[in-house]
CSV table of C-alpha atoms in Angstrom, one decimal:
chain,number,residue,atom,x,y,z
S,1,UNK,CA,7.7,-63.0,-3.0
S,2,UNK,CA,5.5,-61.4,-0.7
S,3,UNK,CA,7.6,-60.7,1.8
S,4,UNK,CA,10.1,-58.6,-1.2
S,5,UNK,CA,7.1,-56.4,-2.4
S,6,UNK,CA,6.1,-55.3,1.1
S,7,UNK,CA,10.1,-54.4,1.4
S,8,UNK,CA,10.2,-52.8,-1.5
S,9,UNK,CA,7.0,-50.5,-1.1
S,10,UNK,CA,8.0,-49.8,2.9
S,11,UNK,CA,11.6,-48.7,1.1
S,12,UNK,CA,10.3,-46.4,-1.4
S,13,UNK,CA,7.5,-44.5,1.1
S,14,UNK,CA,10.5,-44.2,3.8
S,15,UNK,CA,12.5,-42.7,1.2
S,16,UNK,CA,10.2,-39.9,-0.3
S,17,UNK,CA,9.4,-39.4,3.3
S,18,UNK,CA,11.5,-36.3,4.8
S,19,UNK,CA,10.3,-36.5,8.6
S,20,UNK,CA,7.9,-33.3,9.2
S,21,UNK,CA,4.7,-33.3,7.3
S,22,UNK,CA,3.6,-29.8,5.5
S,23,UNK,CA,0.9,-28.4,7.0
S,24,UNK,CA,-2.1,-26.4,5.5
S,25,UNK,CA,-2.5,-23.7,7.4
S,26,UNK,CA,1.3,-22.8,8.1
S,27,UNK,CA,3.0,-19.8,5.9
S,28,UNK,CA,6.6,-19.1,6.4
S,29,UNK,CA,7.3,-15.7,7.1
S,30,UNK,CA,10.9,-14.1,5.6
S,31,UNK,CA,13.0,-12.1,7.0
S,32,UNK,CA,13.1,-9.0,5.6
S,33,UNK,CA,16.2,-6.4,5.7
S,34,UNK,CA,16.1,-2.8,7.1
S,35,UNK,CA,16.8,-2.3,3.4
S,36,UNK,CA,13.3,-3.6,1.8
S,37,UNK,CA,11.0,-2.3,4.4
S,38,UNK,CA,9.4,-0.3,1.3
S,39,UNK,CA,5.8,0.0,1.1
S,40,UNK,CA,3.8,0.5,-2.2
S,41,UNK,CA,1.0,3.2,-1.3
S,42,UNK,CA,-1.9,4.1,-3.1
S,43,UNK,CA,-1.9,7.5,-4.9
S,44,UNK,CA,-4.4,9.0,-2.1
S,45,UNK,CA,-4.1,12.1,-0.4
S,46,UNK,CA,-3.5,11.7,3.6
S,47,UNK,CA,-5.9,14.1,4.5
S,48,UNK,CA,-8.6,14.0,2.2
S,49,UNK,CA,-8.6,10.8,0.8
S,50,UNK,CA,-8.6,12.7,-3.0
S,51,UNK,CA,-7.8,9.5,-5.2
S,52,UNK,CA,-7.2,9.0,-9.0
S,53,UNK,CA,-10.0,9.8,-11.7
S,54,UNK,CA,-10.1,6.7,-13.8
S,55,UNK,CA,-13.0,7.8,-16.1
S,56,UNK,CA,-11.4,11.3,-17.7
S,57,UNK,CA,-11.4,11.1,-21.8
S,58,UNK,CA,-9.5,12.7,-24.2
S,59,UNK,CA,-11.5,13.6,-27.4
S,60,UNK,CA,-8.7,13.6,-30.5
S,61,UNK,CA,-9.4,16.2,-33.5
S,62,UNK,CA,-11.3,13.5,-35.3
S,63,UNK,CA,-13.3,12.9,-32.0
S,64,UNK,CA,-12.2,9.4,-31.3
S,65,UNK,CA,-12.9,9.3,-27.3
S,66,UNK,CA,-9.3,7.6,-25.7
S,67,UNK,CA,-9.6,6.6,-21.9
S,68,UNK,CA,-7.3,8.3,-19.4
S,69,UNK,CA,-5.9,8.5,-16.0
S,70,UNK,CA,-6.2,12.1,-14.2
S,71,UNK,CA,-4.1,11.7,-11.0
S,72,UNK,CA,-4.0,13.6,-8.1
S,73,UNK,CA,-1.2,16.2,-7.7
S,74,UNK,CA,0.2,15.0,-4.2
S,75,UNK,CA,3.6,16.2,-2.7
S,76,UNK,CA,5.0,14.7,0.1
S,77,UNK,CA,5.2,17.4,3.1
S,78,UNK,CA,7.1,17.6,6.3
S,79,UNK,CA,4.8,19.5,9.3
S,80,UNK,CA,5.6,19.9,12.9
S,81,UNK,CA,3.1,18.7,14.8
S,82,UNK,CA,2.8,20.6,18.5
S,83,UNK,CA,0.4,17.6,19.8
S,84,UNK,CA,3.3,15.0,18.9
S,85,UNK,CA,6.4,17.1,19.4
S,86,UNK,CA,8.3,15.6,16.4
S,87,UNK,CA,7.9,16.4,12.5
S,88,UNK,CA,5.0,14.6,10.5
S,89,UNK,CA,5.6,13.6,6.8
S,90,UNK,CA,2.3,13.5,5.0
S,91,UNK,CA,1.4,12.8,1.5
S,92,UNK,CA,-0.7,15.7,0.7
S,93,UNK,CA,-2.4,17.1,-2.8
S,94,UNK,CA,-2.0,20.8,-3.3
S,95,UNK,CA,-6.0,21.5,-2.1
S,96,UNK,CA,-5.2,19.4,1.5
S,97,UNK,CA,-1.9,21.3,1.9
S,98,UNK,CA,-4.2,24.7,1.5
S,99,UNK,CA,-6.6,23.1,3.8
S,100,UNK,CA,-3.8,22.3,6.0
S,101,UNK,CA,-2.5,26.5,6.0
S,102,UNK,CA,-6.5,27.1,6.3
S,103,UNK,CA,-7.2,25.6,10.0
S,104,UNK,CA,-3.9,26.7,11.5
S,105,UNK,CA,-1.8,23.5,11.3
S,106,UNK,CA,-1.8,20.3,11.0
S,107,UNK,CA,-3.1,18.8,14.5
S,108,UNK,CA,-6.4,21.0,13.7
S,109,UNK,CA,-7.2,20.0,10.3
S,110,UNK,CA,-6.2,16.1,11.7
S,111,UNK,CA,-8.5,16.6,13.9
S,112,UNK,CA,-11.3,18.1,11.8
S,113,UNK,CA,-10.9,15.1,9.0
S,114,UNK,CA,-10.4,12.4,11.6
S,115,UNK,CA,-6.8,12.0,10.7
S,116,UNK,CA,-4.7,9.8,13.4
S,117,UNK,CA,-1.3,12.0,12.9
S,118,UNK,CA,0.8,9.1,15.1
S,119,UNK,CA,1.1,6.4,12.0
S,120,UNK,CA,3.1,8.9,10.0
C-alpha cells in the first residue's frame, strides 16, 4: 500500500512538472515590429519644458466653478540644425518656436536651454 501511494504522488508531481522552473527575476522581452515602435510622449514642449495647467476653472453663469485642462499649444517643427548637418523635428509650443527665431536658430537656443539636439 505504501509502495502505491509513493507511486502515485511521484506520478502526479512529474506530471505538473514542465522541466524549467520560472524564475523571479526574469521578464520576457517581445519582439516588437518596425511597425509599433510608437512612443506615447508627454504634452511638453522640447525646449522649454511648458507642460499642461491642470488647475484652470471655468466659472458657469450661475458661478458653479468646473475643473479644466489648459494645454499647451505645441506643433511639431522640422529645423536644420548646422552643428548636426541633418533636419531636427522638435515638439515645440508657439512661445519656444519664437524663442527658437529669437537666438538665431536652433543649435543656439539648444544650447542656451541645455537642450541635447542628437535624441531628436
Amino acid at each position: 500500500m505504501r509502495a502505491f501511494l509513493l507511486l502515485c504522488m511521484l506520478a502526479s508531481a512529474t506530471a505538473f512538472f514542465t522541466g524549467t522552473p520560472l524564475q523571479a527575476g526574469a521578464r520576457q522581452t517581445a519582439q516588437r515590429s518596425s511597425r509599433s515602435n510608437m512612443e506615447m510622449r508627454a504634452r511638453v514642449c522640447d525646449l522649454l519644458g511648458k507642460r499642461p495647467n491642470r488647475q484652470a476653472r471655468v466659472v458657469t453663469f450661475s458661478h458653479k466653478r468646473n475643473k479644466t485642462v489648459q494645454h499647451v499649444n505645441l506643433q511639431t517643427k522640422r529645423y536644420f540644425s548646422d552643428e548636426l548637418g541633418r533636419n531636427v523635428k522638435l515638439r515645440l509650443s508657439t512661445k519656444g518656436m519664437k524663442t527658437v527665431t529669437k537666438y538665431g536658430g536652433v543649435d543656439a537656443a539648444a544650447k542656451k536651454f541645455g537642450l541635447d539636439l542628437t535624441k531628436f
